[in-house]
Coordinates of C-alpha atoms and ligand atoms in Angstrom, one line a residue:
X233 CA -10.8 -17.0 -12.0
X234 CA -8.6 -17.6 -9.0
X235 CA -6.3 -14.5 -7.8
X236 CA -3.8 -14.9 -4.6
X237 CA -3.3 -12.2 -2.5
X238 CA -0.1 -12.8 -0.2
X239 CA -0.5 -10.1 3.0
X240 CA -4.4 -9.7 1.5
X241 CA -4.9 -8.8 5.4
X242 CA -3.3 -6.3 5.3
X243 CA -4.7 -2.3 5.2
X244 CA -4.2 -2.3 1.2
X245 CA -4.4 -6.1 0.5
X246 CA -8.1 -6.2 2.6
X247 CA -9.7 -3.3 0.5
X248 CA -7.5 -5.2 -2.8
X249 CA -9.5 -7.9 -1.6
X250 CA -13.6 -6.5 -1.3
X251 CA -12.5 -5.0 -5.0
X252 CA -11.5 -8.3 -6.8
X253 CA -14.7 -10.0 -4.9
X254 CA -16.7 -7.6 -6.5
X255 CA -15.3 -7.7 -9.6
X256 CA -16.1 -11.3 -9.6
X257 CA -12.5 -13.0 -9.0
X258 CA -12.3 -15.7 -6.7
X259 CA -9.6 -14.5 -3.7
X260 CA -7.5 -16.5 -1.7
X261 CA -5.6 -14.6 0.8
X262 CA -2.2 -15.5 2.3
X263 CA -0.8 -14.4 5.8
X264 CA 1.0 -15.0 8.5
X265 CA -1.1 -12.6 10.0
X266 CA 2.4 -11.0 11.4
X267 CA 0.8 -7.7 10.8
X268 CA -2.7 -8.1 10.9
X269 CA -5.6 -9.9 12.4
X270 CA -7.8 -12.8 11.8
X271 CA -10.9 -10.6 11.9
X272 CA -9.9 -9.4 8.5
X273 CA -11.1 -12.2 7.2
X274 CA -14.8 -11.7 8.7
X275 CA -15.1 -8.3 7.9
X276 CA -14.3 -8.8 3.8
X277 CA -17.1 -11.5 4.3
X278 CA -19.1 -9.0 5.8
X279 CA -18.8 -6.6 3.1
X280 CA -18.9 -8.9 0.0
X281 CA -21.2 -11.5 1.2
X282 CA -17.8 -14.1 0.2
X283 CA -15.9 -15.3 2.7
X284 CA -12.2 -15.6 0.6
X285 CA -9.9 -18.6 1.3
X286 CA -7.2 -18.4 3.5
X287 CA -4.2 -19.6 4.5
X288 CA -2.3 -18.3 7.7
X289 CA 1.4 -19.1 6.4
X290 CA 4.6 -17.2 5.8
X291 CA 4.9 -16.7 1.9
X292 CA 8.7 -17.0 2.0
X293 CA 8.4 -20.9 3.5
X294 CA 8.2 -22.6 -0.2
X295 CA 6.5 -25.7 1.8
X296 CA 3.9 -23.8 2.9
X297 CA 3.1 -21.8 -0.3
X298 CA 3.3 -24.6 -3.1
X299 CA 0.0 -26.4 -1.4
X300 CA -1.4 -23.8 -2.3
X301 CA -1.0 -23.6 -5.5
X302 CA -1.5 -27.1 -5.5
X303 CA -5.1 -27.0 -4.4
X304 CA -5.8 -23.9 -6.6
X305 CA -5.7 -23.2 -10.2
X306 CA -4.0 -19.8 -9.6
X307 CA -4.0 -17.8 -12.4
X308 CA -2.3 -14.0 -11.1
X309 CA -0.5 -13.2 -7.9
X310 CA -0.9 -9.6 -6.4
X311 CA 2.2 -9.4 -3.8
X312 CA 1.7 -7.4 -0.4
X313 CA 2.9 -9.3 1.9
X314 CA 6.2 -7.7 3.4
X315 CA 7.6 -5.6 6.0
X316 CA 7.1 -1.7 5.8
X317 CA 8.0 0.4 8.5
X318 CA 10.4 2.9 7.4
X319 CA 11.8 3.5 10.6
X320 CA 12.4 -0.1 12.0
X321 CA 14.0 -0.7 8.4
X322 CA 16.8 1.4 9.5
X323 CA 17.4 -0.2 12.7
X324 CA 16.8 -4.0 11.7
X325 CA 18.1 -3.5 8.0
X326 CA 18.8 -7.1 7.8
X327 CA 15.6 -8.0 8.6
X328 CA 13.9 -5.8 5.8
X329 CA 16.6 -7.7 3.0
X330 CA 16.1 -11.0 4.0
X331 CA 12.1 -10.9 4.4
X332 CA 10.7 -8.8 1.4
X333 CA 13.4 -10.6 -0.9
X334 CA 12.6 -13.6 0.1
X335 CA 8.9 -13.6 0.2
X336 CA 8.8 -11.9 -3.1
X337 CA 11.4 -14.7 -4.9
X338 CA 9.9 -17.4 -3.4
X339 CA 6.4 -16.2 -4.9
X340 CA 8.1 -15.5 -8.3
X341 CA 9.7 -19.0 -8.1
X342 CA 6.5 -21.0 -7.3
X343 CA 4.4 -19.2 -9.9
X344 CA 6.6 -20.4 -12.6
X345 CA 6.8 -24.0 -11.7
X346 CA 3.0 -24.0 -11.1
X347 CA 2.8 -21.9 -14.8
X348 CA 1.4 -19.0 -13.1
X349 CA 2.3 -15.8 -15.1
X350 CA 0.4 -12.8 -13.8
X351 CA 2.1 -10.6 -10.9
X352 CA 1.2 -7.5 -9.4
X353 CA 3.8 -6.0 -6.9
X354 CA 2.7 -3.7 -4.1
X355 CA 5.7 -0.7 -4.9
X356 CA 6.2 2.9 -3.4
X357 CA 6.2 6.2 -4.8
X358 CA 10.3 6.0 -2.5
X359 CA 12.1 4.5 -5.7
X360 CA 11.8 7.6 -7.2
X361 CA 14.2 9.2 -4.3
X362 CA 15.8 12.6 -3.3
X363 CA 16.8 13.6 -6.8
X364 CA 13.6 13.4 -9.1
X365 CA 11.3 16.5 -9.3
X366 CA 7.2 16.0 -8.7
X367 CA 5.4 15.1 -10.7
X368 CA 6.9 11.7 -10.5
X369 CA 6.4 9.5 -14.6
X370 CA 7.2 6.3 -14.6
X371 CA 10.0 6.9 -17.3
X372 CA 12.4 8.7 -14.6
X373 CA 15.4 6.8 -13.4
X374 CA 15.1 5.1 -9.6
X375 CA 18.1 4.0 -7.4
X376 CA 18.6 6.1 -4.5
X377 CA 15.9 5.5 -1.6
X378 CA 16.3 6.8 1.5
X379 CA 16.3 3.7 3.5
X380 CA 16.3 0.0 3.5
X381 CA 12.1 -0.1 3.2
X382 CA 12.5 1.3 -0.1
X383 CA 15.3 -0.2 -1.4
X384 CA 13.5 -3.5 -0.8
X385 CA 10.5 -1.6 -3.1
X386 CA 13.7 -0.9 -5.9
X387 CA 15.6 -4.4 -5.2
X388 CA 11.9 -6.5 -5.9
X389 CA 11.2 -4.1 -9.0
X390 CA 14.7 -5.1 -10.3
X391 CA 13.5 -8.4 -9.7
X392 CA 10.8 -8.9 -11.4
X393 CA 11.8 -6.5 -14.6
X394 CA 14.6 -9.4 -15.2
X395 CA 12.3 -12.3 -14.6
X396 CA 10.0 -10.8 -17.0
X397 CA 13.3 -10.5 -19.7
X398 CA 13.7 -14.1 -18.9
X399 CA 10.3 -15.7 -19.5
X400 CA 8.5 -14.4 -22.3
X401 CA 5.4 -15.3 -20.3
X402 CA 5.8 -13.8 -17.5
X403 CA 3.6 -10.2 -17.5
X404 CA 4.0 -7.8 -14.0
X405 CA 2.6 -4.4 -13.4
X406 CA 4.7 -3.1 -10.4
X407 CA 2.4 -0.1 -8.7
X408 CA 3.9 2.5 -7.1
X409 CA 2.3 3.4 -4.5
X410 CA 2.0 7.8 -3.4
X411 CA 0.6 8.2 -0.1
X412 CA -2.7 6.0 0.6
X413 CA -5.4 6.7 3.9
X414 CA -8.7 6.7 4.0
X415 CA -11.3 2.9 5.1
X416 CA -13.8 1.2 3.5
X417 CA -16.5 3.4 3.7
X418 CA -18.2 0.6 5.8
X419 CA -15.8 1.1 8.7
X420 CA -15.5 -2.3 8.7
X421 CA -11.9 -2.5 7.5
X422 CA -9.2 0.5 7.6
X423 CA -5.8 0.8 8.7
X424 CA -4.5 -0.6 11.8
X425 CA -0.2 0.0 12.3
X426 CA 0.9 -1.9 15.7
X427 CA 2.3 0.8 18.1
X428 CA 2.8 4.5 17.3
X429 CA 2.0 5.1 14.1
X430 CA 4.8 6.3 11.6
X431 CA 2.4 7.7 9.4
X432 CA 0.7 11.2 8.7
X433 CA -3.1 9.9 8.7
X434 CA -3.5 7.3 11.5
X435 CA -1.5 9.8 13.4
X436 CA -4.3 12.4 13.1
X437 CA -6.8 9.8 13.5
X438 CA -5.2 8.4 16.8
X439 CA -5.4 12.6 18.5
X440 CA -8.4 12.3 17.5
X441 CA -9.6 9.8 19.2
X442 CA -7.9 10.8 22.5
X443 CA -4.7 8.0 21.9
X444 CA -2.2 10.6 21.2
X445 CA -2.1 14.1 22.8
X446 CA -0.9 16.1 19.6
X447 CA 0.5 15.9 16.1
X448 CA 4.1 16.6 15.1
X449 CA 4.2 18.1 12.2
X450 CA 7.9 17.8 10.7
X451 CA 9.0 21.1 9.7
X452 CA 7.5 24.0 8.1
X453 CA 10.5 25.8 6.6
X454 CA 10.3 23.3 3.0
X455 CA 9.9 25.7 -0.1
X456 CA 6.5 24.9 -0.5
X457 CA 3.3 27.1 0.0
X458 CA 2.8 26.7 3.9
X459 CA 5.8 25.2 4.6
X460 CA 4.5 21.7 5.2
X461 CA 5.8 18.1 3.3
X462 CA 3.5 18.4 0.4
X463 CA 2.2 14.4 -0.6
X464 CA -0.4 12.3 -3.4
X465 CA -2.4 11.6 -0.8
X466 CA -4.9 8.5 -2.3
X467 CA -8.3 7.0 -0.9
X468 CA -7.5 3.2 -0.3
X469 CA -10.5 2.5 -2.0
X470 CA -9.3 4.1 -5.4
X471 CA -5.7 2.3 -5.0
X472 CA -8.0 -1.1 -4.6
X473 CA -9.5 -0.5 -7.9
X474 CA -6.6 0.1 -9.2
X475 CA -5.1 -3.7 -8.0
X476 CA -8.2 -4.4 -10.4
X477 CA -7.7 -3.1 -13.6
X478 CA -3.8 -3.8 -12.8
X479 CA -4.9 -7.5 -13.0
X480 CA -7.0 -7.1 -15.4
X481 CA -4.1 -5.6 -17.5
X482 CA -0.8 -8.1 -16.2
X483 CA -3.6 -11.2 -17.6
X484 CA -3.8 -9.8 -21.0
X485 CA -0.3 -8.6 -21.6
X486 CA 3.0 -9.6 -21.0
X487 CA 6.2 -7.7 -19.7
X488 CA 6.5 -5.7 -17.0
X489 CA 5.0 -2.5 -16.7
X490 CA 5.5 0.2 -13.7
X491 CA 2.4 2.1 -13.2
X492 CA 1.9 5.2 -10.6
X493 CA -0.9 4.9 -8.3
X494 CA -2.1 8.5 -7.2
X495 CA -4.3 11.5 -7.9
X496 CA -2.0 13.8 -9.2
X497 CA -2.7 16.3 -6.6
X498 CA -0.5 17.4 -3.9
X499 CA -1.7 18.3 -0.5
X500 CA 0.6 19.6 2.3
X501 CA 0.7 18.5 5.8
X502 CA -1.6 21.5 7.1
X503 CA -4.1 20.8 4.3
X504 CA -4.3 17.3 5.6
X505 CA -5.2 18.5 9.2
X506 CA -7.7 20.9 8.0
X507 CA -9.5 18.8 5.9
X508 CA -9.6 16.5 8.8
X509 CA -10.9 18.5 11.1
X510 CA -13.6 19.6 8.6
X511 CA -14.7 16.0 7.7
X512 CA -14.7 14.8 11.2
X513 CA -15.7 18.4 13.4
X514 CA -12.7 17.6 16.0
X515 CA -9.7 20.0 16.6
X516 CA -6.5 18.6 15.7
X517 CA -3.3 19.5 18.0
X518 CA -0.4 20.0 16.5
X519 CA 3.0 21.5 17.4
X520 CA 5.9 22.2 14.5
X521 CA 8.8 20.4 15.4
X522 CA 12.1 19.4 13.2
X523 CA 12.2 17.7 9.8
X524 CA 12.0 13.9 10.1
X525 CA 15.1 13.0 7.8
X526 CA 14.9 10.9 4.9
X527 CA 11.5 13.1 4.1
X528 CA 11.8 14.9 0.8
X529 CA 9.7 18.4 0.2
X530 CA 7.1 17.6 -2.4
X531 CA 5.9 14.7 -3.9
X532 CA 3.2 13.9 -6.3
X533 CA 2.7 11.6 -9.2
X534 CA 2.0 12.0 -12.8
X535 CA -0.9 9.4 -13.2
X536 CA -1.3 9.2 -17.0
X537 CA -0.5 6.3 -17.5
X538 CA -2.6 4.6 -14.9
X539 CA -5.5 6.0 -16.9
X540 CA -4.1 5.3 -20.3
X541 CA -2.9 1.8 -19.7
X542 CA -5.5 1.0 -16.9
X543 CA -8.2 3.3 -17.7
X544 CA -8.4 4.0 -13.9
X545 CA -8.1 7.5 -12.2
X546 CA -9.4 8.4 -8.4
X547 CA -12.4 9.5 -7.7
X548 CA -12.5 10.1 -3.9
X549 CA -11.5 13.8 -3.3
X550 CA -9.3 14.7 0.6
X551 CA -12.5 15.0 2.5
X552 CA -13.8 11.8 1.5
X553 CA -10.8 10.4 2.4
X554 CA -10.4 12.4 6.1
X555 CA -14.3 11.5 6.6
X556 CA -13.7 7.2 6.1
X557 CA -10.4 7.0 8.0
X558 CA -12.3 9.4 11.0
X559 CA -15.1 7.1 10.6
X560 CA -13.3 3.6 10.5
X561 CA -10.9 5.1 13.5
X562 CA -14.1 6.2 16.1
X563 CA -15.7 2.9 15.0
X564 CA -12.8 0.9 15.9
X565 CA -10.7 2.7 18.7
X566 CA -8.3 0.0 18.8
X567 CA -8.2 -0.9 15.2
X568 CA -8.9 -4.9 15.0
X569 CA -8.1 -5.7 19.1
X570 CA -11.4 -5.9 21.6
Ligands
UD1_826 C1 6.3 7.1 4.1 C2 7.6 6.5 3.7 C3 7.4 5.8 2.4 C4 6.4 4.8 2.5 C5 5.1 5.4 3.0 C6 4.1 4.3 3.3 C7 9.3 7.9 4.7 C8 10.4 8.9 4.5 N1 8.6 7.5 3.7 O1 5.9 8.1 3.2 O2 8.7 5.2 2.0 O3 6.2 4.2 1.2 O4 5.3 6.1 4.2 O5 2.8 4.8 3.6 O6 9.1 7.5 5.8 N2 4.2 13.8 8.9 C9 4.1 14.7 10.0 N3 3.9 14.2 11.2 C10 3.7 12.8 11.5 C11 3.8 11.9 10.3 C12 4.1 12.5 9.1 O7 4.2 15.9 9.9 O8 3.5 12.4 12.6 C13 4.4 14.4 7.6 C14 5.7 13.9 6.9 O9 6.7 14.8 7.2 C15 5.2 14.0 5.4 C16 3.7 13.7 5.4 O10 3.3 14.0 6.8 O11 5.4 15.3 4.9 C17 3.4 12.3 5.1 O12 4.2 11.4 5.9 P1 3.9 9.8 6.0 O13 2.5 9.6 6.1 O14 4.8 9.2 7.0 O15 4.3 9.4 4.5 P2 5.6 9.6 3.6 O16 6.7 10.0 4.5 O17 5.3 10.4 2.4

């Protein structure tokens, strides 16, 4: 059975994509590559022994897409491809709008003319906001994200719930998403951001590796047990599996259903750097500096109902996860460039 995966290069739609091949879908991967890298491509073959289709084209361009599903019998959709720096989102708000709406209605659009009714949607753990409590259920209201990233995530969700009120068809699982690091445990694929990294985990990984003289940690004054952000963090290999039985689920039912992606566990900033320098023997610096705004205190989600609807839980523990991004990072300095 044929699966697409638009933005399948990316960090979470490359391990999506080694975890449908194994579980025996045929993948065909759309990119622009605006994000990513070619090599991608080579290293899921690598892994799986499959090489997946691909097409290097811009999801949003409806030209460029319905070929696809022209020369495919498509029957499920899992949606990465979008923009999602936090930080560039508040300076090029625009930007954000116009590319993760339209990528994600032009996909919506062309599965229903070519009678494609499965859709997975890459969502954040950021539409539950400032104003919900952790553990985060899916039954909580959403609406207030902190910046335009997430309201994209909250705007697409919107989406798709009325698309699915629309066509009786139509069935969507919309994954949210806490806070996923770790590689492959091949080191062959892992996460690769372009510039500084915005994130907790290739930030580590980076000092580490002598890129980055020291970690900021943002504030140590939030009411939690060292002080430190306190997050879900999840092994991308886990969250893969999860794209899995989320595909498994959206072909056999229909409606649309939003389902929490973590471990349940929270972990705070200092936890992270410890178990890091545990996994991988290297000393982390670090210097506490000033909130980052927009951050909240705590947040972890309640994942019940990814194991009752799903039957899928995480298994990789915080050192696994430390030990696979260390070894993904020292294996490829430079993340997919020579
Ligand atoms: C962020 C986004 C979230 C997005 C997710 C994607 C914000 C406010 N949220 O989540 O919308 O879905 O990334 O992965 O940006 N930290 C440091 N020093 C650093 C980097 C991070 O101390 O250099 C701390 C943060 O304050 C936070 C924790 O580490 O407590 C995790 O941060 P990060 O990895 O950026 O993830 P989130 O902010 O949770």
């Amino acid at each position: 059975m044929s699966v697409l995966l638009t933005g399948g290069a990316g960090f979470i739609g490359s391990h999506t994509a080694v975890a449908m091949i194994e579980a025996g879908y045929d993948v065909i991967i759309a990119d622009d590559l605006s994000n990513s890298s070619l090599k991608v491509i080579d290293r899921i073959e690598a892994i799986t022994g499959t090489r997946p289709a691909f097409y290097r084209i811009d999801v949003a361009d409806r030209a460029a897409l319905e070929p696809v599903f022209q020369s495919n019998r498509i029957e499920g959709v899992i949606h990465f491809a979008g923009f999602k720096s936090v930080p560039e989102s508040t300076r090029i708000p625009l930007k954000y709008y116009r590319n993760n709406l339209d990528t994600a209605l032009t996909v919506l659009e062309v599965m229903e003319d070519y009678d494609c009714s499965a859709f997975v949607f890459s969502s954040s753990a950021t539409v539950y906001g400032e104003t919900n409590e952790a553990p985060f259920v899916e039954t909580m209201p959403t609406g207030s994200a902190t910046n335009p990233y997430g309201t994209t995530k909250l705007m697409i969700e919107q989406i798709v719930m009325d698309a699915c009120k629309a066509n009786e068809k139509l069935s969507a699982v919309l994954l949210r998403y806490f806070n996923p690091i770790g590689a492959h445990p091949s080191g062959l694929i892992g996460e690769a951001p372009n510039g500084i990294p915005n994130n907790l985990m290739p930030y580590i990984t980076q000092v580490a590796v002598g890129q980055r003289d020291h970690l900021s940690v943002y504030g140590d004054d939030y009411p939690t047990p060292d002080g430190t952000g306190v997050r879900d963090y999840i092994h991308v290999v886990d969250l893969a599996e999860g794209h899995v039985k989320a595909m498994d689920y959206a072909l056999r039912h229909t409606g649309a259903e939003p389902i929490n992606l973590g471990t349940g566990q929270g972990s705070s900033v200092l936890d992270v750097v410890t178990a890091f320098e545990e996994a991988s023997g290297i000393p982390i610096k670090r210097e506490i500096v000033a909130r980052r705004p927009g951050d909240i205190a705590v947040c972890y989600a309640d994942a019940s109902k990814a194991k009752r609807l799903l039957n899928w839980e995480a298994k990789y523990d915080l050192r696994d996860m430390c030990a696979h991004s260390w070894n993904w990072q020292k294996n490829n300095p430079k993340g997919y460039d020579d």
